[in-house]
mmCIF file of C-alpha atoms in Angstrom:
data_model
loop_
_atom_site.group_PDB
_atom_site.id
_atom_site.type_symbol
_atom_site.label_atom_id
_atom_site.label_comp_id
_atom_site.label_asym_id
_atom_site.label_seq_id
_atom_site.Cartn_x
_atom_site.Cartn_y
_atom_site.Cartn_z
ATOM 1 C CA MET A 1 -1.971 7.862 -5.624
ATOM 2 C CA LEU A 2 -2.602 11.671 -4.484
ATOM 3 C CA LYS A 3 0.573 11.974 -2.137
ATOM 4 C CA LEU A 4 2.787 10.311 -4.968
ATOM 5 C CA LYS A 5 1.321 12.891 -7.223
ATOM 6 C CA GLN A 6 1.781 15.704 -5.004
ATOM 7 C CA TYR A 7 5.403 15.244 -4.692
ATOM 8 C CA LEU A 8 6.044 15.245 -8.134
ATOM 9 C CA GLU A 9 4.264 18.300 -8.947
ATOM 10 C CA LYS A 10 5.775 20.113 -5.800
ATOM 11 C CA HIS A 11 9.630 19.303 -7.146
ATOM 12 C CA ARG A 12 8.396 19.774 -10.949
ATOM 13 C CA ILE A 13 9.635 15.845 -11.955
ATOM 14 C CA THR A 14 8.215 14.696 -14.752
ATOM 15 C CA HIS A 15 6.826 10.578 -14.772
ATOM 16 C CA ALA A 16 9.304 9.290 -17.196
ATOM 17 C CA ALA A 17 11.997 11.332 -15.231
ATOM 18 C CA PHE A 18 10.804 9.485 -11.630
ATOM 19 C CA ALA A 19 10.440 6.305 -13.282
ATOM 20 C CA GLU A 20 14.300 6.329 -14.375
ATOM 21 C CA ILE A 21 14.835 7.574 -11.157
ATOM 22 C CA VAL A 22 12.696 3.994 -9.251
ATOM 23 C CA GLY A 23 13.651 2.155 -12.412
ATOM 24 C CA VAL A 24 9.862 1.069 -14.182
ATOM 25 C CA SER A 25 8.419 2.506 -17.265
ATOM 26 C CA GLN A 26 6.404 5.695 -17.468
ATOM 27 C CA ALA A 27 3.762 3.765 -17.733
ATOM 28 C CA THR A 28 4.084 2.330 -14.075
ATOM 29 C CA VAL A 29 4.282 5.672 -12.951
ATOM 30 C CA ASN A 30 1.140 6.741 -14.761
ATOM 31 C CA ARG A 31 -1.260 3.809 -13.360
ATOM 32 C CA TYR A 32 0.346 4.555 -9.431
ATOM 33 C CA VAL A 33 0.066 8.129 -9.653
ATOM 34 C CA SER A 34 -3.905 7.613 -11.411
ATOM 35 C CA GLY A 35 -4.677 4.773 -8.256
ATOM 36 C CA GLU A 36 -5.149 2.543 -11.210
ATOM 37 C CA ARG A 37 -2.107 -0.200 -9.781
ATOM 38 C CA SER A 38 -0.508 -0.530 -6.541
ATOM 39 C CA PRO A 39 3.105 -0.933 -6.706
ATOM 40 C CA SER A 40 5.018 -4.035 -5.202
ATOM 41 C CA LYS A 41 6.035 -3.765 -1.059
ATOM 42 C CA LYS A 42 9.735 -3.376 -2.857
ATOM 43 C CA MET A 43 8.565 -0.992 -5.093
ATOM 44 C CA ILE A 44 7.424 0.909 -2.179
ATOM 45 C CA LEU A 45 10.143 1.191 -0.351
ATOM 46 C CA LYS A 46 11.870 2.436 -3.436
ATOM 47 C CA ILE A 47 9.223 5.357 -3.553
ATOM 48 C CA LYS A 48 9.534 5.920 0.033
ATOM 49 C CA GLU A 49 13.293 6.503 -0.453
ATOM 50 C CA ALA A 50 12.996 8.606 -4.030
ATOM 51 C CA THR A 51 10.615 10.613 -2.524
ATOM 52 C CA LYS A 52 13.190 11.272 0.829
ATOM 53 C CA GLY A 53 10.224 10.175 2.906
ATOM 54 C CA PHE A 54 7.396 12.391 1.523
ATOM 55 C CA VAL A 55 5.352 9.213 0.450
ATOM 56 C CA LYS A 56 5.093 7.039 3.405
ATOM 57 C CA VAL A 57 4.822 3.089 3.134
ATOM 58 C CA THR A 58 1.542 3.651 5.166
ATOM 59 C CA ASP A 59 0.233 6.312 2.533
ATOM 60 C CA TRP A 60 -0.302 2.610 -0.003
ATOM 61 C CA TYR A 61 -1.947 0.748 2.616
ATOM 62 C CA GLU A 62 -4.646 3.412 3.435
ATOM 63 C CA GLN A 63 -5.385 4.086 -0.062
ATOM 64 C CA MET A 64 -5.454 0.357 -0.551
ATOM 65 C CA ASP A 65 -8.135 -0.088 2.310
ATOM 66 C CA ARG A 66 -10.175 2.887 0.843
ATOM 67 C CA ALA A 67 -10.693 0.885 -2.103
ATOM 68 C CA ALA A 68 -11.584 -2.514 -0.774
#
């Protein structure tokens, strides 16, 4: 997920630190960033909140549409 990667890089937040913020493992954040895994609807909302809206709900669905 490019938007999440951009947010983390811009704010110099490690995958491990972001994982703690949203309550998942670092490996899970790695998978979200790489696009290997998509988060649940509940997690999408947590990520939106944690990034102060930088990563929008629609960003995830646009990514899923492109992958299909």
